[in-house]
């Protein structure tokens, strides 16, 4: 109030704040050696950068949304546990900044209200609400509560992405492409995970090779087909992403790469967009695969050996115990058909029905294991009601994607959605962030298209 009546004092307040910040930084640098040893200056520098980035997110929420997608390949590096999670901290900061922006901007508030008239938004809310209600009947309510927080987070991420404008959406996916491309060389610099050290399956910072490879595949499809104006750049960056997929030795990702364009050809509006670019994609993939095998024998030999197992569909090695897990999931569904066993409670129920889950839990010394199929996972944990809501959400997304596939980014997102669903046939991805980013992107294009009419 004093500053409002004294213009000179109002001008001095920012200078005083800057001076105080400079004094604090100077003191931190001066005493960093005594407080943190030789790495004191580095820690101070990282703290300053982190504070500056947090301030940028508070000022502009879009920075946080774009950063969340760009950092997806590095989640295992910035997450240190259930609570000490860099991703969760950034998400909470972004949601807080978005909430403030909604209070300040009538235009953004109107866009937010418009989102709630979209059937896809309501379907996603219904699915998240059903997951939250499963706490009431879950075998382990505390476990379900943790998973409910995850569902709430990805639903919030979907809404935040949907509130971007078209330019912000393109920028977000551009950052995603660059972030995933950079993760391939950085994967050899960042700390190596167990599977990379023991069996040579590439992934940056200890990420799960299958999840990382399928993330690369989804971003690849959106970037390759969605950025028509930057086709030359897409062709130059594609071999890097393809190498990353092959180096993980993920058979799921290989199937996704091959099958996604084929499924897209059965969608009339999307098929017209694919055309010769799909053939070029297969040629590029074959060339990248041949290059890995011929130029990098160590990687190529392991790759050929692992991919060769796909030819023997009756071998247990091909399925890595998934048949036992899927049969266990079906038995859990039969025992709890309507409501399921509660979000996040699959391992607690399946241990009595699956030898693989029992063996994995015994090895870990705790209840552990997932369904390795997001539809079986949803049905076993949230019942047939939850499966119906989840399927309804995906069907609405597919319908929306088909309508938006006339434009380049819409076609890329449609293929990204197909890749997400195909990935879910082998991985437990019903709460994976990239899937809800795709849903939010479709909503963003839908609302932006109506706003331009």
Tab-separated table of C-alpha atoms in Angstrom, residues 171 324 421 452:
chain	number	residue	atom	x	y	z
A	171	UNK	CA	6.440	-26.285	-29.674
A	324	UNK	CA	1.149	-67.052	-16.848
A	421	UNK	CA	-2.971	-48.741	-27.798
A	452	UNK	CA	-10.857	-20.466	-35.461
